[in-house]
Short mmCIF file of C-alpha atoms and ligand atoms in Angstrom, two decimals:
data_model
loop_
_atom_site.label_atom_id
_atom_site.label_comp_id
_atom_site.label_asym_id
_atom_site.label_seq_id
_atom_site.Cartn_x
_atom_site.Cartn_y
_atom_site.Cartn_z
CA MET A 279 102.55 115.61 126.48
CA ARG A 280 100.31 117.43 123.93
CA TYR A 281 97.11 116.20 122.37
CA ILE A 282 96.69 115.86 118.52
CA SER A 283 93.57 115.38 116.45
CA THR A 284 92.77 112.09 114.66
CA ARG A 285 91.99 114.14 111.47
CA GLY A 286 95.43 115.81 111.54
CA GLN A 287 94.17 119.37 110.78
CA ALA A 288 93.86 121.00 114.19
CA PRO A 289 96.76 122.40 116.22
CA ALA A 290 98.09 120.31 119.24
CA VAL A 291 96.58 121.33 122.60
CA SER A 292 97.34 120.85 126.28
CA PHE A 293 95.66 118.00 128.40
CA PHE A 294 93.27 120.52 129.97
CA ASP A 295 92.20 121.98 126.63
CA ALA A 296 91.68 118.45 125.20
CA VAL A 297 89.49 117.57 128.27
CA LEU A 298 87.33 120.68 127.93
CA ALA A 299 87.00 120.56 124.16
CA GLY A 300 85.79 117.08 123.63
CA LEU A 301 85.86 117.28 119.75
CA ALA A 302 88.85 118.82 117.98
CA PRO A 303 88.06 121.86 115.61
CA ASP A 304 88.65 119.75 112.52
CA GLY A 305 85.94 117.24 113.71
CA GLY A 306 88.50 114.75 114.96
CA LEU A 307 89.14 113.36 118.44
CA TYR A 308 92.12 114.12 120.68
CA VAL A 309 94.70 111.51 121.40
CA PRO A 310 98.10 111.88 123.12
CA GLU A 311 100.98 112.54 120.73
CA SER A 312 102.69 109.44 122.14
CA TRP A 313 102.05 106.61 124.55
CA PRO A 314 104.02 107.02 127.84
CA SER A 315 104.70 104.08 130.17
CA LEU A 316 102.34 104.07 133.28
CA THR A 317 104.95 102.54 135.64
CA ASP A 318 107.41 105.31 134.91
CA HIS A 319 104.88 107.54 136.66
CA VAL A 320 103.79 105.52 139.71
CA VAL A 321 104.58 107.33 142.87
CA GLY A 322 107.32 105.74 144.88
CA ILE A 323 108.43 102.99 142.43
CA GLN A 324 110.42 104.90 139.93
CA GLY A 325 113.53 103.26 141.36
CA ALA A 326 112.12 99.71 141.61
CA PRO A 327 113.21 97.10 139.09
CA ALA A 328 110.80 96.67 136.14
CA SER A 329 109.78 93.19 137.24
CA ASP A 330 108.39 94.48 140.53
CA ARG A 331 106.39 97.36 139.24
CA GLY A 332 103.39 95.43 137.96
CA GLY A 333 102.90 93.88 141.40
CA TYR A 334 102.98 97.41 142.92
CA VAL A 335 100.25 98.52 140.57
CA ALA A 336 98.14 95.50 141.29
CA ASN A 337 98.43 95.93 145.12
CA CYS A 338 98.12 99.68 145.42
CA GLY A 339 94.73 99.85 143.66
CA HIS A 340 92.60 102.19 141.80
CA ASP A 341 93.34 105.74 143.18
CA PHE A 342 97.06 105.11 143.11
CA THR A 343 96.99 103.91 139.50
CA ALA A 344 94.71 106.77 138.41
CA GLY A 345 97.27 109.20 139.88
CA ALA A 346 99.93 107.55 137.80
CA ALA A 347 97.71 107.81 134.71
CA LEU A 348 97.20 111.51 135.30
CA ALA A 349 100.88 112.02 135.79
CA ALA A 350 101.68 110.13 132.61
CA LEU A 351 99.11 111.73 130.37
CA SER A 352 98.64 115.31 131.73
CA GLY A 353 101.74 116.75 130.30
CA GLY A 354 103.06 118.02 133.68
CA ALA A 355 99.73 119.37 135.02
CA PHE A 356 99.99 116.56 137.59
CA ASN A 357 103.03 114.74 138.84
CA ALA A 358 102.93 111.31 140.52
CA SER A 359 102.08 112.52 144.02
CA SER A 360 99.70 115.38 143.11
CA GLY A 361 98.04 112.98 140.62
CA PHE A 362 97.52 110.49 143.35
CA GLU A 363 96.30 113.12 145.77
CA PHE A 364 93.80 114.39 143.18
CA ALA A 365 92.52 110.96 142.35
CA ARG A 366 92.09 110.02 145.98
CA ASN A 367 90.10 113.16 146.77
CA ALA A 368 88.02 112.77 143.59
CA TYR A 369 86.93 109.15 144.46
CA ALA A 370 86.38 110.14 148.06
CA HIS A 371 84.19 113.08 147.08
CA SER A 372 81.02 111.03 146.81
CA GLY A 373 79.79 109.76 150.17
CA ALA A 374 78.25 106.82 148.30
CA TRP A 375 81.58 105.76 147.14
CA PRO A 376 84.21 106.56 149.79
CA LYS A 377 87.04 104.81 148.02
CA ALA A 378 86.83 103.66 144.41
CA THR A 379 86.78 99.93 144.35
CA THR A 380 86.76 97.84 141.20
CA PRO A 381 86.96 94.30 142.55
CA LEU A 382 87.86 91.13 140.61
CA VAL A 383 85.47 88.39 141.35
CA GLN A 384 86.17 84.84 140.18
CA ILE A 385 83.17 83.07 138.58
CA ASP A 386 84.76 80.02 137.04
CA VAL A 387 88.23 78.45 136.38
CA GLY A 388 90.27 81.12 134.61
CA ARG A 389 87.42 83.61 134.42
CA TRP A 390 86.80 86.73 136.41
CA LEU A 391 84.30 89.54 136.62
CA LEU A 392 85.78 93.01 136.92
CA GLU A 393 83.00 94.73 138.92
CA LEU A 394 82.95 98.40 137.79
CA PHE A 395 79.41 99.21 139.05
CA HIS A 396 80.06 100.16 142.68
CA GLY A 397 79.94 103.91 142.12
CA PRO A 398 76.97 106.19 142.94
CA SER A 399 74.86 105.48 139.78
CA LEU A 400 75.77 101.88 139.60
CA SER A 401 77.54 101.70 136.23
CA PHE A 402 81.11 101.79 135.06
CA LYS A 403 80.50 105.28 133.74
CA ASP A 404 80.97 106.50 137.38
CA VAL A 405 84.71 105.42 137.36
CA ALA A 406 85.45 108.11 134.78
CA MET A 407 82.75 110.64 135.72
CA GLN A 408 83.81 110.87 139.44
CA LEU A 409 87.25 111.92 138.21
CA ILE A 410 85.90 114.31 135.60
CA GLY A 411 83.70 116.27 137.98
CA PRO A 412 86.55 117.49 140.09
CA LEU A 413 88.85 117.84 137.06
CA TYR A 414 86.36 120.30 135.52
CA ASP A 415 86.22 122.18 138.74
CA HIS A 416 89.92 122.34 139.03
CA ILE A 417 90.37 123.65 135.46
CA LEU A 418 87.39 126.07 135.55
CA SER A 419 88.22 127.65 138.90
CA GLU A 420 91.89 128.03 137.78
CA ARG A 421 90.62 129.87 134.69
CA ASN A 422 87.60 131.46 136.40
CA GLU A 423 85.20 130.19 133.71
CA ARG A 424 81.77 128.58 133.37
CA LEU A 425 80.73 125.82 131.09
CA THR A 426 77.63 124.29 129.55
CA VAL A 427 78.00 120.47 129.52
CA ILE A 428 75.82 118.61 127.03
CA CYS A 429 75.61 114.94 127.24
CA ALA A 430 73.79 112.29 125.08
CA THR A 431 73.10 109.13 127.00
CA SER A 432 72.13 105.67 125.99
CA GLY A 433 71.15 105.24 129.67
CA ASP A 434 74.15 105.31 132.03
CA THR A 435 76.38 108.22 131.02
CA GLY A 436 73.50 110.57 132.00
CA GLY A 437 73.13 109.31 135.51
CA ALA A 438 76.85 109.17 136.14
CA ALA A 439 77.19 112.77 134.79
CA VAL A 440 74.33 114.01 137.09
CA GLU A 441 75.94 112.38 140.07
CA ALA A 442 79.39 113.88 139.20
CA LEU A 443 78.27 117.37 138.17
CA LYS A 444 75.21 118.18 140.33
CA GLY A 445 75.52 121.34 142.38
CA ARG A 446 78.82 122.38 140.75
CA ASP A 447 79.11 126.12 140.51
CA HIS A 448 80.96 126.46 137.30
CA ILE A 449 78.82 123.99 135.26
CA ASP A 450 75.33 123.68 133.88
CA LEU A 451 74.49 120.11 132.66
CA PHE A 452 72.01 119.17 129.98
CA VAL A 453 71.35 115.41 129.48
CA LEU A 454 69.68 114.18 126.40
CA LEU A 455 68.04 110.75 126.80
CA PRO A 456 66.17 108.66 124.20
CA LYS A 457 62.46 108.42 125.03
CA GLY A 458 61.33 105.00 126.11
CA ARG A 459 64.82 103.44 125.70
CA VAL A 460 66.13 103.59 129.20
CA SER A 461 65.04 101.58 132.29
CA ASP A 462 63.15 103.35 135.11
CA VAL A 463 66.17 102.93 137.34
CA GLN A 464 68.40 104.51 134.81
CA ARG A 465 65.98 107.36 134.17
CA ARG A 466 65.59 108.11 137.91
CA PHE A 467 69.34 108.56 138.27
CA MET A 468 69.03 111.39 135.84
CA THR A 469 65.77 113.00 137.01
CA THR A 470 65.90 112.94 140.88
CA SER A 471 68.98 114.98 141.69
CA GLY A 472 66.94 118.12 142.46
CA ALA A 473 69.93 120.14 141.54
CA PRO A 474 69.16 123.43 139.75
CA ASN A 475 72.17 123.17 137.39
CA VAL A 476 70.92 119.75 135.98
CA GLN A 477 68.41 119.55 133.15
CA SER A 478 67.29 116.08 131.89
CA ILE A 479 65.65 116.15 128.54
CA GLU A 480 63.75 113.27 126.96
CA ILE A 481 64.26 113.37 123.19
CA ASP A 482 61.67 111.86 120.82
CA GLY A 483 64.36 109.60 119.09
CA ASP A 484 66.98 106.99 119.75
CA PHE A 485 70.50 107.43 121.18
CA ASP A 486 71.97 108.08 117.76
CA ALA A 487 69.48 110.95 117.45
CA CYS A 488 70.55 112.34 120.80
CA GLN A 489 74.21 111.97 119.84
CA ALA A 490 73.61 113.75 116.50
CA ILE A 491 72.12 116.71 118.30
CA VAL A 492 75.18 116.92 120.48
CA LYS A 493 77.57 116.63 117.57
CA SER A 494 75.72 119.24 115.61
CA SER A 495 75.70 121.59 118.52
CA PHE A 496 79.51 121.31 118.73
CA ALA A 497 79.78 121.79 115.01
CA ASP A 498 77.66 125.05 115.23
CA ARG A 499 80.60 127.25 116.09
CA ASP A 500 78.49 130.21 117.13
CA PHE A 501 76.26 128.20 119.52
CA ALA A 502 79.20 126.21 120.88
CA SER A 503 81.32 129.31 121.71
CA ARG A 504 78.44 131.38 123.14
CA ALA A 505 77.27 128.49 125.28
CA ARG A 506 80.89 127.59 126.24
CA LEU A 507 79.96 124.13 125.39
CA SER A 508 81.82 121.01 126.60
CA GLY A 509 81.02 117.36 126.58
CA VAL A 510 81.40 114.37 128.83
CA ASN A 511 80.56 111.68 126.26
CA SER A 512 82.93 108.87 125.71
CA ILE A 513 84.87 110.88 123.20
CA ASN A 514 86.12 113.02 126.17
CA TRP A 515 89.77 112.11 126.62
CA ALA A 516 89.47 112.11 130.42
CA ARG A 517 86.93 109.27 130.29
CA ILE A 518 89.35 107.15 128.33
CA LEU A 519 92.14 107.99 130.71
CA ALA A 520 90.11 107.13 133.79
CA GLN A 521 88.81 103.89 132.30
CA SER A 522 92.27 102.63 131.27
CA VAL A 523 93.10 102.48 135.05
CA TYR A 524 91.08 99.30 135.83
CA TYR A 525 92.74 97.40 132.93
CA HIS A 526 96.10 98.24 134.47
CA THR A 527 95.19 97.08 137.96
CA ALA A 528 93.25 93.91 136.79
CA ALA A 529 95.81 92.82 134.19
CA HIS A 530 98.76 93.14 136.59
CA ALA A 531 96.78 91.30 139.34
CA LEU A 532 96.21 88.23 137.04
CA CYS A 533 99.08 88.11 134.66
CA ALA A 534 101.24 85.35 136.17
CA HIS A 535 101.87 83.33 132.95
CA GLY A 536 101.13 85.77 130.17
CA PRO A 537 98.77 88.51 129.10
CA VAL A 538 95.27 88.81 130.38
CA HIS A 539 92.36 88.74 127.87
CA PHE A 540 89.30 90.97 128.25
CA SER A 541 85.72 90.74 127.08
CA VAL A 542 84.13 94.16 126.85
CA PRO A 543 80.42 95.00 126.34
CA THR A 544 80.69 97.64 123.67
CA GLY A 545 78.74 100.49 122.33
CA ASN A 546 80.54 103.66 121.62
CA PHE A 547 83.96 101.74 121.83
CA GLY A 548 85.11 103.99 124.75
CA ASP A 549 85.61 101.27 127.16
CA ALA A 550 87.31 98.89 124.77
CA PHE A 551 89.63 101.64 123.48
CA SER A 552 90.63 102.32 127.09
CA GLY A 553 91.91 98.74 127.24
CA TYR A 554 94.09 99.36 124.21
CA VAL A 555 95.35 102.56 125.84
CA ALA A 556 96.39 100.55 128.97
CA LYS A 557 98.16 98.02 126.65
CA GLN A 558 99.96 100.79 124.88
CA MET A 559 101.08 102.10 128.31
CA GLY A 560 102.50 98.80 129.34
CA ALA A 561 99.72 96.81 130.88
CA PRO A 562 99.75 93.04 130.14
CA VAL A 563 96.53 93.13 128.18
CA GLY A 564 96.01 90.43 125.56
CA GLN A 565 93.11 90.34 123.14
CA ILE A 566 90.11 92.48 123.76
CA MET A 567 86.72 90.94 122.74
CA LEU A 568 84.29 93.56 121.38
CA ALA A 569 81.01 92.03 122.58
CA THR A 570 78.00 93.76 120.93
CA ASN A 571 74.30 93.11 120.86
CA ALA A 572 72.27 93.18 117.60
CA ASN A 573 73.77 96.61 117.00
CA ASP A 574 76.81 95.01 115.64
CA ILE A 575 78.71 97.59 113.59
CA LEU A 576 81.97 96.82 115.32
CA ALA A 577 81.72 93.01 115.19
CA ARG A 578 80.94 93.31 111.52
CA ALA A 579 83.74 95.55 110.88
CA ILE A 580 86.25 93.23 112.39
CA ALA A 581 84.72 90.25 110.58
CA THR A 582 84.21 91.83 107.14
CA GLY A 583 86.70 94.79 106.96
CA ARG A 584 83.76 97.15 106.25
CA TYR A 585 82.65 99.81 108.67
CA GLN A 586 79.08 100.27 107.63
CA ARG A 587 76.18 101.65 109.55
CA GLN A 588 72.64 100.41 109.31
CA GLN A 589 69.47 102.40 109.12
CA ALA A 590 68.64 102.82 112.77
CA SER A 591 69.55 101.29 116.08
CA ILE A 592 67.73 98.08 117.14
CA PRO A 593 66.19 98.17 120.62
CA THR A 594 67.64 95.37 122.82
CA ILE A 595 67.59 94.22 126.35
CA SER A 596 71.15 95.76 126.74
CA PRO A 597 70.07 99.27 125.85
CA ALA A 598 73.28 101.07 126.87
CA MET A 599 74.74 99.46 123.72
CA ASP A 600 71.91 100.31 121.23
CA ILE A 601 74.32 102.35 119.24
CA GLN A 602 75.00 102.40 115.53
CA VAL A 603 77.98 104.69 115.22
CA ALA A 604 80.76 103.96 117.69
CA SER A 605 82.37 107.40 118.07
CA ASN A 606 85.68 106.19 119.53
CA PHE A 607 86.30 103.85 116.60
CA GLU A 608 87.94 106.86 114.91
CA ARG A 609 90.70 106.71 117.60
CA ILE A 610 91.61 103.08 116.88
CA LEU A 611 91.44 103.75 113.21
CA PHE A 612 93.95 106.56 113.61
CA GLU A 613 96.29 104.10 115.39
CA ALA A 614 95.58 101.31 112.69
CA LEU A 615 96.43 103.84 109.86
CA ASP A 616 99.85 104.59 111.46
CA ARG A 617 98.47 107.94 112.72
CA ASP A 618 97.76 109.30 109.25
CA GLY A 619 95.13 111.93 110.11
CA GLU A 620 94.49 112.81 106.49
CA HIS A 621 93.57 109.20 105.74
CA VAL A 622 91.21 109.09 108.66
CA ALA A 623 89.52 112.38 107.53
CA ARG A 624 89.08 110.88 103.96
CA LEU A 625 87.38 107.74 105.36
CA TYR A 626 85.08 109.69 107.59
CA ARG A 627 84.03 112.06 104.74
CA GLN A 628 83.07 108.85 102.91
CA PHE A 629 81.25 107.62 106.06
CA ALA A 630 79.31 110.95 106.13
CA GLN A 631 78.34 110.61 102.53
CA SER A 632 77.48 106.95 102.07
CA GLY A 633 77.33 105.56 105.64
CA GLY A 634 80.36 103.32 105.32
CA PHE A 635 83.94 102.75 104.23
CA ASP A 636 86.35 99.76 103.67
CA ILE A 637 89.01 99.40 106.19
CA PRO A 638 92.43 99.25 104.43
CA ALA A 639 94.03 95.72 104.62
CA PRO A 640 96.97 96.61 106.88
CA ALA A 641 94.68 98.54 109.26
CA LEU A 642 92.34 95.54 109.36
CA ARG A 643 95.29 93.25 110.28
CA PHE A 644 96.18 95.71 113.03
CA LEU A 645 92.67 95.74 114.42
CA ARG A 646 92.45 91.92 114.42
CA ASP A 647 95.78 91.65 116.28
CA HIS A 648 94.26 93.62 119.19
CA PHE A 649 90.53 92.94 118.92
CA GLU A 650 87.98 90.17 118.25
CA GLY A 651 84.30 90.92 117.75
CA ARG A 652 81.11 89.01 118.36
CA SER A 653 77.47 89.92 118.30
CA VAL A 654 75.10 88.29 120.82
CA ASP A 655 71.30 88.42 120.34
CA ASP A 656 68.77 88.83 123.18
CA GLU A 657 67.99 85.24 123.48
CA GLU A 658 71.44 84.13 124.07
CA THR A 659 72.01 87.07 126.46
CA ARG A 660 69.04 85.91 128.58
CA ALA A 661 70.26 82.24 128.38
CA THR A 662 73.66 83.47 129.57
CA MET A 663 72.18 85.28 132.54
CA HIS A 664 70.27 82.26 133.45
CA ALA A 665 73.18 79.84 133.10
CA VAL A 666 75.62 82.04 135.05
CA HIS A 667 73.10 82.45 137.91
CA ARG A 668 72.44 78.76 138.08
CA GLU A 669 76.11 77.74 137.96
CA SER A 670 77.82 80.44 140.03
CA GLY A 671 74.89 82.27 141.87
CA HIS A 672 75.92 85.58 140.19
CA LEU A 673 73.36 87.92 138.78
CA LEU A 674 74.69 89.62 135.69
CA CYS A 675 73.32 92.81 134.15
CA PRO A 676 72.34 92.18 130.49
CA HIS A 677 75.38 94.14 129.18
CA THR A 678 77.73 92.06 131.30
CA ALA A 679 75.98 88.94 130.04
CA VAL A 680 76.76 90.00 126.43
CA ALA A 681 80.38 90.05 127.31
CA GLU A 682 80.18 86.72 128.99
CA ALA A 683 78.31 85.18 126.03
CA ALA A 684 80.59 86.69 123.31
CA ALA A 685 83.77 85.42 125.02
CA GLY A 686 82.32 81.91 124.28
CA ARG A 687 81.40 79.30 126.73
CA ASP A 688 83.03 76.74 124.51
CA ILE A 689 86.25 74.91 125.67
CA GLU A 690 87.58 74.85 122.05
CA ASP A 691 88.67 78.42 122.69
CA ASP A 692 92.38 78.90 122.34
CA ARG A 693 92.88 80.96 125.47
CA HIS A 694 91.52 78.21 127.64
CA ARG A 695 93.86 75.77 126.31
CA LEU A 696 96.67 78.24 126.97
CA GLY A 697 95.30 78.73 130.41
CA LEU A 698 95.34 82.52 130.21
CA PRO A 699 92.92 84.43 132.40
CA LEU A 700 89.87 86.07 130.95
CA VAL A 701 88.18 89.05 132.50
CA HIS A 702 84.63 90.16 131.72
CA LEU A 703 83.96 93.80 132.42
CA ALA A 704 80.81 93.99 134.56
CA THR A 705 79.56 97.39 133.50
CA ALA A 706 76.36 97.81 135.38
CA HIS A 707 74.74 96.61 138.62
CA PRO A 708 71.95 93.98 137.86
CA ALA A 709 69.45 96.13 139.83
CA LYS A 710 69.63 98.82 137.11
CA PHE A 711 67.75 96.40 134.87
CA PRO A 712 65.51 94.53 137.35
CA ASP A 713 62.80 93.41 134.88
CA THR A 714 65.24 91.89 132.39
CA VAL A 715 67.25 90.21 135.14
CA GLU A 716 64.15 88.78 136.76
CA GLN A 717 62.77 87.45 133.47
CA ALA A 718 66.04 85.64 132.78
CA THR A 719 66.86 84.32 136.24
CA GLY A 720 63.65 84.41 138.27
CA VAL A 721 65.38 86.56 140.79
CA ARG A 722 64.62 90.32 141.20
CA PRO A 723 67.80 92.09 142.16
CA ALA A 724 67.53 94.65 144.98
CA LEU A 725 68.99 98.13 144.72
CA PRO A 726 71.93 98.57 147.08
CA ALA A 727 71.02 100.35 150.36
CA LYS A 728 72.82 103.49 149.31
CA CYS A 729 70.22 104.19 146.62
CA ALA A 730 67.24 102.40 148.14
CA ASP A 731 65.30 105.71 148.16
CA LEU A 732 65.58 106.21 144.45
CA PHE A 733 61.84 105.57 143.80
CA ALA A 734 60.79 107.85 146.64
CA LYS A 735 62.34 111.01 145.19
CA PRO A 736 60.31 113.30 142.86
CA GLU A 737 61.38 113.41 139.22
CA THR A 738 62.06 116.56 137.09
CA MET A 739 62.37 116.08 133.36
CA SER A 740 61.64 118.03 130.09
CA ALA A 741 60.56 116.62 126.77
CA LEU A 742 61.58 117.94 123.37
CA PRO A 743 61.19 116.74 119.82
CA ASN A 744 64.14 115.30 117.90
CA ASP A 745 65.02 118.81 116.71
CA LEU A 746 68.37 120.74 116.96
CA ALA A 747 66.88 124.15 117.13
CA ALA A 748 64.49 123.22 119.97
CA VAL A 749 67.27 121.79 122.07
CA GLN A 750 69.50 124.83 121.35
CA ASP A 751 66.76 127.21 122.36
CA PHE A 752 66.16 125.23 125.56
CA ILE A 753 69.90 125.43 126.51
CA ARG A 754 70.19 129.15 125.45
CA ASP A 755 67.41 130.01 127.91
CA ARG A 756 68.89 128.19 130.90
CA SER A 757 72.71 128.14 130.60
CA ARG A 758 74.48 130.44 133.03
CA ALA A 759 77.55 130.33 130.76
CA TRP A 760 75.67 131.86 127.79
CA SER A 761 77.01 135.19 126.57
C1 PLP B 53 77.96 102.67 128.29
C2 PLP B 53 77.78 101.24 128.56
C3 PLP B 53 78.37 100.28 127.81
C4 PLP B 53 79.19 100.54 126.58
O1 PLP B 53 80.37 101.33 126.78
P1 PLP B 53 81.08 102.03 125.54
O2 PLP B 53 82.25 102.74 126.26
O3 PLP B 53 80.07 102.96 125.04
O4 PLP B 53 81.57 101.05 124.60
C5 PLP B 53 78.26 98.94 128.24
N1 PLP B 53 77.57 98.65 129.36
C6 PLP B 53 76.90 99.57 130.07
C7 PLP B 53 76.15 99.08 131.23
C8 PLP B 53 77.01 100.83 129.74
O5 PLP B 53 76.41 101.78 130.44
#
């Protein structure tokens, strides 16, 4: 299995090279050259009849399925058993998360929460990052190399990256976070590691500004190669791979009478794209709802056929989704355009010039076959948190509440008449947003015991202007990989 660029102008690379590179040299994103079946790669069931394999995946859980995903997508770097071994060790690595668990919790008739926030930094970003940390170590010690990892965060990627990469010998991590746009709990997950290889930098700008600095640093060939730059943002293929795993396990667990629908709180389109990947690899995934807050570029694109950015992102109570430009949209566009990289490149040139493009009609039909989109405002998000708490006793984080609200609480909805299960991705622990949750429900969620000392630890953070050169100077002075 090789990896090709969505812009069609870069040579195909290996799985390991795709993981380390992040962005392809032609500016595109890496995708596998074809979609393998997951169940062909599950350890121990190759001989089982096709009808039994889904049950196997559902029962054997996350590490097992992650191993199969590694075997299927790594082009021979892992096989079914070494993939399983690797995933099991990766998720056992963190004492705070001895075994990766992504439980399905029923909240109503036909409705489930898929709780993805039981990792060390309390968001779904841990699911991927806990695998990426050991994967980087594995690749870098094999090659005897060091890397500089640079990461823009809307709040949760940074904390998950710090937890996964702190103290690692081959890596220096630089996290760029938007000033004033993350919660205290989110920030503390980035600033309290005490690890000398971690630098958290508050940028005087929004997430899109942080992301633009990261993208420009990669585009600066001289800087990128001297710093040995690598990225763990959601464009990193390993994140998509790791996130596809819980769609496989959840869909197989619930799919008695037909496919399982998902509602996904969406910002950079990484998590939602992972659902599409699972579907291409054989998981019984139905429609995927792209649930957005007021930053609704994706919901508008599905509704109108035009992918058009607005001036700046709008601050909301679901800050991890305050994103205007959904980087991974390029991957689904590549699929929707029958993998015509030149066409993707043309549309993104237009996007760079004018801030938007029209999605060709057949591609739009393709998108609507797989995805719906809905934008939810803060008021409805709060009302949903309140209603769910009152009706079921569950506290939702504001992002999860956006997914719950977008999927519609109205019984007119087709899928309820069809009786197909609906899964909301619960992407963060409510205690990551205690003020918002308390305001909506009257209950202040407590941090789990494993991170109860978060507010007792000292913080270390730098502050820089929204300026590429200032960030690059900072990194040059501190990166051990610099040459
Ligand atoms: C990052 C994040 C999202 C959005 O995920 P994408 O992959 O960027 O679409 C949603 N909810 C929470 C809590 C997040 O941290």
